[in-house]
Amino acid sequence: MPTEQPAPEPGPESVNTPRAAPVPYAPEGTPPGEDGHDPAEAPFLGLLAVGAAAEEYERPVLRARAGGASAGRLAALERAKLRALRVRAELEDRRRREAELSALYATAHDLAGLRDLDAVLRAIVCRARSLLGTEVAYLTLHDPSAGDTYMRVTDGSVSARFQQLRLGMGEGLGGLVAQTARPYVTDSYFHDERFRHTRTIDSGVQDEGLVAILGVPLMLGSGVIGVLFAADRRERVFEHGQIALLAAHAAHAAVAIDTANLLAETRKTLTELEAANEIIRDRSAVIERASDVHDRLTELVLRGGGVQDVAGAVAEVLDGEVEFTEPGAAPAEALDRSRADGHAVRDGADWVAAVGAGGEVLGALVLRGHPALDPVDQRTLERAAMVTSLLLLARRTAGEAEQRVRGELLDDLLNAADRDPRLLRERASRVGADLDVPHVVLAARTDGPDGGDDDAHSHGADRRRLWSAASHLAATRRGLAAIRDGGAVLLLPLDPDGDPTHAASEAAARLGAALHLPVTVGASAPVPAPAARPAAVADAYAEAGRCREALRVLGRAGQGAAAADFGFLGLLLADTRDVHGFVHRTLGPVTEYDARRGTELLRTLGAYFACGMSPARTKETLHVHVNTVAQRLDRVSRLLGPDWQTPARALEIQLALRLHQLSSAVVGDTGA
């Protein structure tokens, strides 16, 4: 029958246990050393030093026995072997406990950073399952009003009935843990008679298929607030170290839960205080007019109004002209006084209210031609300045938050090819992106500094501006943007018949106009559905980066291009090595003309290059008149363009001819 296994008290462990220095193997007959060590221990010390497997410790004994060692020598080796194996087991146990402690410290750190109760509970259960490597983990919380515990969070559970269980005190293993405030473990739940089985609980456990269950209490002081479980759907013996590990995790978890509850109560109290303050404000006859203005400004903000809308509303209430000005356009002396005093100040016939936050001046609201201003109207202007600052900060924060969300999603696509496509789609939908349609990856970068601290600082500012402009472009195109490798990377949707070259050129033009600097942009081949194949995004980014660097090497900085724009170089830049596409782009008009008319322009073109671009030698090779060669070459010029014989075009055409001949030969051999 399974027995109760209370968690042992965790003791201090060093996480940096020093390892012994390697000791060389001592051959047979080595006399005792001056340090007093038995020579029989030498080979085993060497094995300990290198972390050898347990079976390796038998070899020194076997070698000694094969070498005819004396019985005393063999007995000494056996004793040394046993001591070494005990040391090895102790070292292995220490390393395991160090790993568990490291994981526990990491868990405590993660929990300390969470503030939302639901997030804390989910993190506790997920990390418990990870720490013990179980199939299921779950957490129940105490319900003081009902006097029982109820299922709060599960991870790995598939049964709806199990997820809705409630456990009375003393009922089931969890009820026993909650009642006694001690850990309990069973390797076979349905054969364990230490706790009271009930039909409801047993049905839920059976529905989930659980067999081995470990439960530890969540303690705050001397009270139990819940129970944390780790369970498997097969028989399993939980070791004492694992019980202690889960108990330590539960101790951290209880503190995190208490912190999250306190924060929630604090937020609730603050909300109630704000509501009470609003009621007091609304009932005050002295500030009734200011409250009315506040309501109007709030309505403006909620409707999506801008700074100028706020200024217009205040101008209507105060019956004057109100203007929002940038910091440099406002009266400097009045702006400084308003910022220092925190109130609107008079400047001749005008009134100036600083708009700022956290010591940063964002601008000013200026009421013109209104020298006589009573305290209520002055407060109205000041409140309008406050609302304006909040509006500016909110929009700035919203923009930065959206940029971070888009950047983090794109970073995940680039770094983690094993992300769950469903989660990627959900995250993309929150920012208005659709990762199930074709996209193109763009790699953008400005030129780096030539040298010096000033140049480096200027280039750093240019990169930040590039990131801001790229994020804005991605937001307007329902795409994603992130900082990457000293530049920016964008993932933009592409129409099914869209052109990556056009996307790169347009991005280079728009980013360059925003920065007033040349921005070089490389484009990848289309990525059909990034959510379905996240790994394709990283490959596409590598291709886009190669295209961007090729533009810079070729002296085309400030332009945008894809692999198809580099001719035969595109075969080296593109991941797909689209030989057929290159041949079609280069010779397509000629091959299609031959197919329609039954002509031999392609054969003539091959012979022309083979004969050193000499029409006279070409006509001898083809056994036709030289005028026929000239007429065919004239037709080629009309099909391929007048520059087809320039060195660069001629090289591409000759390469395409060779590739066409090779592909035709391969197809012919396959058909034969």
XYZ file of C-alpha atoms in Angstrom:
672
model
C 0.000 0.000 0.000
C 1.372 3.475 -0.861
C 2.650 5.372 2.109
C 2.577 9.032 3.025
C 5.677 10.899 1.882
C 5.919 14.323 3.557
C 8.222 16.819 1.886
C 11.703 16.997 3.496
C 13.000 20.298 4.757
C 15.114 21.774 1.939
C 18.648 22.530 3.096
C 21.157 25.017 1.686
C 23.027 23.677 -1.304
C 25.951 25.203 -3.159
C 25.079 25.717 -6.800
C 28.755 25.872 -7.741
C 30.164 22.571 -6.410
C 33.846 22.426 -7.446
C 34.929 19.390 -9.440
C 38.099 17.504 -8.567
C 41.089 17.977 -10.855
C 41.821 14.959 -13.156
C 44.119 12.331 -11.581
C 46.155 10.159 -13.950
C 45.780 6.385 -13.941
C 48.226 4.651 -11.605
C 49.631 1.411 -13.094
C 49.926 -1.861 -11.251
C 52.474 -1.844 -8.521
C 52.638 1.905 -7.982
C 53.808 2.538 -4.386
C 51.805 4.757 -2.048
C 52.342 8.422 -2.759
C 53.834 10.921 -0.441
C 50.388 12.433 0.080
C 49.215 9.222 1.730
C 46.664 8.253 -0.952
C 46.235 4.609 -1.879
C 47.466 4.095 -5.500
C 44.420 1.874 -6.066
C 42.275 5.007 -5.984
C 44.122 6.734 -8.839
C 42.261 5.259 -11.836
C 38.904 5.848 -10.162
C 39.788 9.448 -9.342
C 40.530 9.957 -13.024
C 37.147 8.485 -13.949
C 35.448 10.769 -11.423
C 37.253 13.761 -12.870
C 36.000 13.135 -16.417
C 32.458 12.147 -15.358
C 32.686 8.593 -16.758
C 29.695 6.232 -16.884
C 29.204 3.767 -14.020
C 30.224 0.758 -16.111
C 33.657 2.305 -16.742
C 34.562 1.798 -13.055
C 34.753 -1.974 -13.557
C 37.560 -1.788 -16.117
C 40.528 -1.080 -13.753
C 39.555 -4.167 -11.737
C 39.238 -6.269 -14.894
C 42.603 -5.040 -16.191
C 44.271 -5.807 -12.875
C 42.690 -9.269 -12.753
C 43.781 -9.946 -16.359
C 47.308 -8.792 -15.480
C 47.562 -11.313 -12.663
C 47.364 -8.858 -9.782
C 47.541 -10.212 -6.284
C 44.448 -10.827 -4.180
C 45.365 -7.924 -1.949
C 45.684 -5.630 -4.928
C 42.306 -6.761 -6.293
C 40.652 -6.283 -2.906
C 42.110 -2.758 -2.685
C 40.807 -1.967 -6.163
C 37.350 -3.276 -5.250
C 37.250 -1.080 -2.140
C 38.440 1.934 -4.124
C 35.826 1.206 -6.797
C 33.006 1.120 -4.283
C 34.179 4.372 -2.682
C 34.436 6.023 -6.119
C 30.950 4.863 -7.084
C 29.566 6.296 -3.856
C 31.321 9.589 -4.600
C 29.975 9.514 -8.152
C 26.421 8.934 -6.903
C 26.801 11.814 -4.455
C 28.085 14.116 -7.225
C 25.233 13.093 -9.516
C 22.745 13.788 -6.736
C 24.309 17.203 -6.103
C 24.196 18.102 -9.794
C 20.560 17.059 -9.980
C 19.680 19.119 -6.928
C 21.603 22.105 -8.318
C 19.567 21.882 -11.531
C 16.340 21.673 -9.541
C 17.331 24.663 -7.409
C 18.225 26.676 -10.505
C 14.825 25.890 -11.991
C 13.184 26.817 -8.687
C 15.033 30.150 -8.537
C 14.017 30.891 -12.117
C 10.417 30.096 -11.221
C 10.500 32.438 -8.238
C 11.936 35.180 -10.438
C 9.224 34.696 -13.068
C 6.440 34.709 -10.501
C 7.791 37.882 -8.911
C 7.319 39.715 -12.185
C 3.638 38.815 -12.600
C 0.866 41.015 -11.244
C -2.391 39.629 -12.629
C -3.846 36.819 -10.489
C -4.939 34.677 -13.442
C -1.490 34.981 -15.008
C 0.155 34.053 -11.698
C -2.010 30.940 -11.290
C -1.410 29.803 -14.855
C 2.339 30.302 -14.452
C 2.359 28.326 -11.183
C 0.592 25.320 -12.696
C 2.565 25.323 -15.962
C 5.884 25.550 -14.128
C 4.883 22.784 -11.701
C 4.172 20.497 -14.626
C 7.515 21.432 -16.180
C 9.530 21.010 -12.971
C 8.314 17.455 -12.341
C 7.805 16.430 -15.965
C 4.269 15.198 -15.382
C 1.434 14.867 -17.852
C -1.004 16.988 -15.838
C -0.747 19.712 -13.212
C -3.574 21.554 -11.494
C -4.340 23.860 -8.609
C -7.283 24.107 -6.245
C -8.091 27.100 -4.046
C -9.893 27.208 -0.717
C -13.463 28.548 -0.691
C -14.057 29.893 2.845
C -17.792 30.345 2.297
C -18.349 26.747 1.124
C -15.670 25.201 3.352
C -14.091 23.227 0.505
C -11.596 23.647 -2.323
C -12.423 24.052 -6.000
C -10.513 23.467 -9.204
C -9.050 26.823 -10.321
C -6.425 26.158 -13.028
C -5.368 23.036 -14.936
C -2.600 22.316 -17.436
C -2.662 19.177 -19.563
C -6.220 18.315 -18.519
C -8.702 17.139 -21.157
C -11.766 16.311 -19.047
C -14.427 18.962 -18.457
C -15.794 17.027 -15.486
C -12.366 16.930 -13.850
C -11.876 20.679 -14.402
C -15.083 21.435 -12.476
C -14.394 19.272 -9.393
C -14.862 20.521 -5.849
C -13.129 18.695 -2.984
C -14.467 18.793 0.550
C -12.102 18.731 3.506
C -10.777 15.168 3.849
C -12.283 14.050 0.528
C -9.852 12.678 -2.004
C -6.120 13.187 -1.858
C -6.497 16.965 -2.302
C -9.007 17.238 0.508
C -6.607 15.341 2.766
C -3.766 17.711 1.867
C -5.984 20.751 2.517
C -7.169 19.324 5.832
C -3.778 18.240 7.197
C -1.618 20.938 5.540
C 0.900 18.240 4.598
C 2.044 16.829 1.225
C 0.548 13.508 0.157
C 1.502 11.268 -2.741
C 0.037 8.121 -4.221
C 1.421 6.003 -7.042
C -1.989 4.371 -7.626
C -4.915 6.602 -6.669
C -7.760 4.089 -6.885
C -5.926 1.493 -4.743
C -4.976 3.964 -2.019
C -7.216 3.739 1.072
C -5.578 6.472 3.166
C -8.082 9.093 2.024
C -11.840 9.066 1.592
C -12.980 8.259 -1.951
C -16.199 9.827 -3.226
C -18.110 8.998 -6.376
C -17.872 12.553 -7.701
C -14.121 12.900 -7.201
C -13.311 9.362 -8.370
C -15.423 9.861 -11.492
C -13.560 13.045 -12.341
C -10.141 11.457 -11.726
C -11.144 8.383 -13.747
C -12.484 10.583 -16.535
C -9.094 12.339 -16.668
C -7.279 8.993 -16.465
C -4.979 9.957 -13.576
C -3.134 7.270 -11.616
C -0.149 8.761 -9.759
C -0.854 12.037 -7.926
C 1.292 14.296 -5.757
C -0.353 17.129 -3.824
C 1.332 19.821 -1.716
C -0.379 22.583 0.286
C -0.241 26.277 -0.598
C 0.424 27.885 2.773
C 0.152 31.460 3.966
C 1.307 31.552 7.546
C -0.429 28.624 9.220
C -3.422 28.606 6.857
C -3.941 26.578 3.684
C -5.165 28.646 0.737
C -5.092 25.835 -1.782
C -3.375 22.700 -3.076
C -0.924 22.295 -5.965
C -0.914 18.928 -7.773
C 1.303 17.093 -10.246
C -0.090 13.890 -11.741
C 0.561 11.199 -14.358
C -1.781 8.847 -16.177
C 0.396 5.883 -15.251
C 1.895 4.507 -12.072
C 4.882 6.526 -10.921
C 6.882 6.812 -7.715
C 7.595 10.426 -6.807
C 10.985 10.678 -5.077
C 11.549 12.651 -1.905
C 13.547 15.241 -3.820
C 10.670 15.791 -6.243
C 8.208 16.182 -3.368
C 10.494 18.735 -1.739
C 10.910 20.558 -5.053
C 7.160 20.883 -5.586
C 6.694 21.945 -1.952
C 9.310 24.689 -2.382
C 7.609 25.792 -5.590
C 4.291 25.895 -3.733
C 5.826 28.128 -1.065
C 6.933 30.651 -3.716
C 3.584 30.302 -5.440
C 1.623 31.093 -2.287
C 3.578 34.333 -1.848
C 2.978 35.252 -5.487
C -0.750 34.574 -5.109
C -0.903 36.694 -1.984
C 0.941 39.525 -3.759
C -1.399 39.374 -6.747
C -4.435 39.423 -4.435
C -3.069 42.416 -2.564
C -2.440 44.245 -5.830
C -5.944 43.453 -7.018
C -7.384 44.756 -3.764
C -5.228 47.875 -4.072
C -6.428 48.482 -7.612
C -9.999 47.995 -6.482
C -9.501 50.453 -3.634
C -7.923 52.974 -5.981
C -10.832 52.586 -8.368
C -13.281 53.143 -5.551
C -11.336 56.198 -4.384
C -11.312 57.619 -7.898
C -15.048 57.070 -8.168
C -15.589 58.791 -4.816
C -13.394 61.695 -5.873
C -15.372 62.038 -9.098
C -18.623 62.143 -7.118
C -17.242 64.872 -4.865
C -16.137 66.834 -7.910
C -19.494 66.482 -9.603
C -21.367 67.651 -6.487
C -19.216 70.710 -5.928
C -21.007 73.799 -7.150
C -17.735 75.741 -7.240
C -16.195 73.516 -9.898
C -19.414 72.532 -11.669
C -18.409 74.350 -14.821
C -14.931 72.794 -14.789
C -16.490 69.356 -14.419
C -18.686 70.026 -17.409
C -15.613 70.964 -19.430
C -13.880 67.810 -18.234
C -16.800 65.706 -19.444
C -16.735 67.378 -22.821
C -12.997 66.835 -23.153
C -13.336 63.205 -22.110
C -16.009 62.704 -24.725
C -13.726 64.234 -27.304
C -10.913 61.866 -26.389
C -13.194 58.810 -26.395
C -14.458 59.773 -29.837
C -10.879 59.803 -31.036
C -10.500 63.568 -31.087
C -7.109 65.205 -31.410
C -5.243 68.025 -29.715
C -6.822 70.644 -31.947
C -10.294 69.321 -31.070
C -9.518 69.823 -27.380
C -8.339 73.369 -28.066
C -11.537 74.066 -30.015
C -13.757 72.762 -27.216
C -11.983 74.898 -24.596
C -12.191 77.943 -26.872
C -15.957 77.453 -27.115
C -16.356 77.177 -23.337
C -14.091 80.138 -22.528
C -15.384 82.232 -25.412
C -11.918 82.950 -26.755
C -9.205 81.739 -29.119
C -7.251 78.735 -27.815
C -4.265 77.330 -29.701
C -1.957 74.383 -29.039
C 1.656 75.317 -29.778
C 4.846 73.284 -29.909
C 7.423 73.996 -27.149
C 9.550 76.155 -29.435
C 6.605 78.300 -30.565
C 5.237 79.122 -27.089
C 6.388 82.188 -25.087
C 9.498 80.821 -23.362
C 9.320 82.805 -20.109
C 5.595 82.150 -19.583
C 6.034 78.484 -20.464
C 8.802 78.095 -17.860
C 6.696 79.774 -15.161
C 3.677 77.606 -15.969
C 5.744 74.440 -15.860
C 7.337 75.428 -12.537
C 4.057 76.513 -10.887
C 1.846 73.825 -12.363
C -0.783 76.454 -13.221
C -1.783 78.628 -16.141
C 0.045 81.991 -16.084
C -0.724 85.327 -17.653
C 1.441 86.632 -20.468
C 0.245 90.126 -21.378
C -3.247 89.763 -22.779
C -2.822 85.972 -23.104
C -2.813 83.000 -20.767
C -0.330 80.106 -21.125
C -0.771 76.595 -19.659
C 2.172 74.205 -20.042
C 1.409 70.764 -21.483
C 3.878 68.238 -20.119
C 4.488 65.042 -18.186
C 7.345 63.780 -16.054
C 9.428 66.907 -16.568
C 9.045 66.741 -20.359
C 7.393 69.744 -22.016
C 5.138 68.622 -24.844
C 3.798 72.071 -25.778
C 1.391 74.681 -24.425
C -2.243 75.753 -24.599
C -2.420 79.516 -25.231
C -5.651 81.460 -24.610
C -5.390 84.674 -26.617
C -7.011 88.045 -26.009
C -8.583 87.168 -22.676
C -6.699 89.070 -19.923
C -9.491 88.792 -17.327
C -9.822 85.145 -16.285
C -11.600 84.026 -13.117
C -10.246 81.084 -11.081
C -12.805 78.636 -12.486
C -11.868 79.495 -16.078
C -8.190 79.347 -15.184
C -8.741 75.876 -13.760
C -10.601 74.935 -16.945
C -7.593 75.926 -19.052
C -5.266 73.995 -16.756
C -7.481 70.924 -16.935
C -7.531 71.154 -20.703
C -3.709 71.239 -20.668
C -3.698 68.122 -18.479
C -6.091 66.306 -20.812
C -3.965 67.354 -23.780
C -0.833 65.933 -22.152
C -2.641 62.674 -21.346
C -3.896 62.476 -24.927
C -0.406 63.004 -26.329
C 1.115 60.471 -23.934
C -1.647 57.937 -24.546
C -1.176 58.116 -28.274
C 2.567 57.910 -27.923
C 2.264 54.945 -25.535
C -0.307 53.193 -27.718
C 1.913 53.618 -30.730
C 4.977 52.324 -28.888
C 3.020 49.400 -27.424
C 1.695 48.386 -30.819
C 5.196 48.670 -32.258
C 6.521 46.391 -29.512
C 3.741 43.850 -30.051
C 4.345 43.777 -33.792
C 8.100 43.559 -33.247
C 7.831 40.726 -30.714
C 5.569 38.719 -33.007
C 7.979 39.132 -35.921
C 10.931 38.228 -33.651
C 9.115 35.013 -32.707
C 8.523 34.195 -36.370
C 12.228 34.733 -37.102
C 13.634 32.983 -34.017
C 11.214 30.160 -33.192
C 10.170 27.980 -36.106
C 8.223 25.652 -33.794
C 5.674 28.223 -32.643
C 2.052 27.073 -32.531
C 0.378 28.414 -35.717
C -2.890 28.927 -33.838
C -1.229 31.196 -31.293
C 0.582 33.083 -34.051
C -2.723 33.732 -35.810
C -4.350 34.939 -32.588
C -1.494 37.325 -31.817
C -1.487 38.626 -35.383
C -5.232 39.265 -35.335
C -4.809 41.543 -32.306
C -2.743 43.948 -34.427
C -4.858 43.536 -37.567
C -2.434 41.227 -39.413
C -3.414 38.099 -41.359
C -0.571 35.544 -41.457
C -2.487 33.150 -43.721
C -2.078 35.296 -46.854
C 1.107 35.676 -48.939
C 3.694 38.029 -47.461
C 7.048 39.429 -48.496
C 9.996 39.956 -46.139
C 11.900 43.229 -46.546
C 15.344 43.932 -45.044
C 16.022 47.687 -44.769
C 19.138 49.524 -43.688
C 20.797 52.917 -43.849
C 24.529 53.360 -44.526
C 26.741 53.002 -41.438
C 29.018 55.691 -39.976
C 32.439 56.267 -41.472
C 34.047 56.626 -38.060
C 34.158 58.645 -34.893
C 31.867 58.890 -31.898
C 29.757 61.618 -33.486
C 29.159 59.509 -36.583
C 28.274 56.474 -34.482
C 25.847 58.524 -32.386
C 24.269 59.988 -35.524
C 23.911 56.546 -37.075
C 22.285 55.239 -33.875
C 19.723 58.037 -34.124
C 19.171 57.165 -37.800
C 18.494 53.555 -36.846
C 15.912 54.612 -34.282
C 14.252 56.816 -36.882
C 14.358 53.926 -39.372
C 12.680 51.664 -36.782
C 9.977 54.265 -36.163
C 9.355 54.777 -39.895
C 9.345 51.014 -40.566
C 6.861 50.446 -37.748
C 4.581 53.131 -39.148
C 4.790 51.605 -42.625
C 4.014 48.130 -41.235
C 1.035 49.457 -39.276
C -0.441 51.190 -42.336
C 0.045 48.035 -44.439
C -1.317 45.623 -41.758
C 2.118 44.027 -41.462
C 4.883 43.596 -38.876
C 8.238 45.277 -38.257
C 11.178 44.661 -35.923
C 14.743 45.815 -35.268
C 17.239 43.310 -36.641
C 20.988 43.198 -37.341
C 21.488 46.944 -37.251
C 18.522 47.641 -39.517
C 14.830 46.944 -39.783
C 12.921 43.919 -41.081
C 9.336 44.124 -42.316
C 6.782 41.411 -43.056
C 4.160 42.913 -45.354
C 1.138 41.288 -47.019
C 1.471 40.706 -50.744
C -1.327 40.306 -53.268
C -1.372 36.896 -55.003
C -0.094 38.585 -58.169
C 2.015 41.083 -56.204
C 5.609 41.886 -57.121
C 8.328 41.715 -54.399
C 10.414 44.171 -56.430
C 7.630 46.765 -56.329
C 7.213 46.243 -52.578
C 10.965 46.754 -52.014
C 11.147 49.847 -54.234
C 8.088 51.406 -52.609
C 9.471 50.728 -49.106
C 12.858 52.217 -50.020
C 11.165 55.356 -51.351
C 8.835 55.810 -48.370
C 11.466 55.086 -45.720
C 14.009 57.279 -47.462
C 11.515 60.161 -47.639
C 10.708 59.782 -43.931
C 14.390 59.772 -42.885
C 15.711 62.140 -45.588
C 18.417 59.519 -46.070
C 19.019 56.725 -48.601
C 17.454 53.490 -47.320
C 18.414 50.268 -49.099
C 15.746 47.536 -49.111
C 16.093 43.905 -50.169
C 13.027 41.729 -50.771
C 12.491 37.990 -50.506
C 10.442 35.710 -52.680
C 6.781 35.551 -51.558
C 6.094 33.597 -48.347
C 2.698 31.905 -48.979
C 1.435 31.609 -45.368
C 3.822 32.641 -42.543
C 1.603 31.201 -39.802
C 1.578 27.754 -41.393
C 5.372 27.700 -41.976
C 7.127 30.054 -39.533
C 10.539 28.688 -40.580
C 10.012 30.121 -44.073
C 10.067 33.635 -42.604
C 13.641 33.233 -41.323
C 14.762 31.836 -44.691
C 13.036 34.700 -46.490
C 14.730 37.246 -44.216
C 18.137 35.733 -45.049
C 17.327 36.050 -48.769
C 16.138 39.645 -48.356
C 19.342 40.488 -46.462
C 21.473 39.077 -49.282
C 19.584 41.173 -51.816
C 20.011 44.292 -49.685
C 23.773 43.760 -49.346
C 24.049 43.029 -53.082
C 22.459 46.418 -53.811
C 24.980 48.156 -51.577
C 27.952 46.283 -53.121
C 26.740 47.128 -56.639
C 26.526 50.836 -55.769
C 22.726 50.912 -55.721
C 22.266 52.134 -52.154
C 18.890 53.752 -51.564
C 17.083 51.391 -53.972
C 14.900 48.337 -53.492
C 15.160 45.017 -55.327
C 14.454 41.277 -55.149
C 16.564 38.342 -56.334
C 14.838 38.338 -59.729
C 16.234 41.839 -60.428
C 19.862 40.678 -60.355
C 19.755 38.410 -63.375
C 21.980 35.367 -62.987
C 23.203 36.763 -59.643
C 19.661 36.201 -58.433
C 20.315 32.451 -58.643
C 22.957 32.909 -55.945
C 20.897 35.305 -53.817
C 17.577 33.424 -53.825
C 16.925 30.415 -51.587
C 14.796 28.698 -54.217
C 17.444 28.609 -57.006
C 14.663 29.149 -59.562
C 16.606 28.162 -62.699
C 13.458 27.786 -64.796
C 12.285 31.245 -63.766
C 15.662 32.792 -64.675
C 15.651 31.111 -68.109
C 12.073 32.198 -68.729
C 12.755 35.814 -67.702
C 15.852 35.948 -69.931
C 14.805 33.946 -73.032
C 11.032 33.693 -72.661
C 10.103 35.982 -75.607
C 12.450 34.042 -77.938
C 11.311 30.558 -76.911
C 7.659 31.576 -77.128
C 8.204 33.079 -80.596
C 9.874 29.857 -81.797
C 7.010 27.811 -80.371
C 4.379 29.941 -82.122
C 6.116 30.391 -85.483
C 8.218 27.250 -85.755
C 11.367 29.385 -86.191
C 14.898 28.693 -85.008
C 15.781 31.924 -83.275
C 17.035 30.147 -80.123
C 19.312 27.869 -82.168
C 20.580 30.857 -84.134
C 21.250 32.747 -80.897
C 23.275 29.817 -79.512
C 25.299 29.496 -82.692
C 25.902 33.263 -82.806
C 27.491 33.274 -79.350
C 29.379 30.048 -80.042
C 30.934 31.677 -83.146
C 32.195 34.663 -81.199
C 29.226 36.863 -82.192
C 30.307 36.702 -85.874
C 27.416 36.562 -88.393
C 29.747 35.200 -91.092
C 30.867 32.198 -89.047
C 27.319 31.739 -87.768
C 25.909 31.339 -91.281
C 28.530 28.641 -92.020
C 27.588 26.759 -88.852
C 23.864 26.947 -89.634
C 24.335 26.468 -93.434
C 22.160 29.475 -94.220
C 22.723 32.770 -95.997
C 24.250 35.603 -93.987
C 21.120 37.708 -94.658
C 19.056 35.025 -92.944
C 21.319 35.280 -89.890
C 20.950 39.069 -89.901
C 17.165 38.849 -90.174
C 16.996 36.398 -87.275
C 19.251 38.538 -85.096
C 17.123 41.580 -85.905
C 14.065 39.658 -84.734
C 15.939 38.741 -81.508
C 16.665 42.456 -80.944
C 12.979 43.276 -81.226
C 12.108 40.477 -78.775
C 14.851 40.999 -76.175
C 15.518 44.720 -76.571
C 18.273 46.629 -78.348
C 20.775 46.195 -75.489
C 20.851 42.396 -75.611
C 24.435 42.369 -76.957
C 25.874 44.547 -74.162
C 28.395 42.607 -72.035
C 26.116 42.233 -68.997
C 23.035 41.177 -71.007
C 25.086 38.929 -73.284
C 26.537 37.111 -70.260
C 23.069 36.506 -68.817
C 21.708 35.322 -72.177
C 24.595 32.891 -72.671
C 24.125 31.502 -69.157
C 20.383 31.145 -69.788
C 21.106 29.343 -73.094
C 23.394 26.867 -71.332
C 20.859 26.254 -68.565
C 18.107 25.805 -71.175
C 20.225 23.277 -73.068
C 21.026 21.402 -69.848
C 17.397 21.280 -68.749
C 16.307 20.126 -72.222
C 18.953 17.413 -72.173
C 17.871 16.223 -68.728
C 14.236 16.135 -69.807
C 15.213 14.258 -72.964
C 17.253 11.674 -71.069
C 14.441 11.178 -68.590
C 11.956 10.681 -71.377
C 14.235 8.182 -73.101
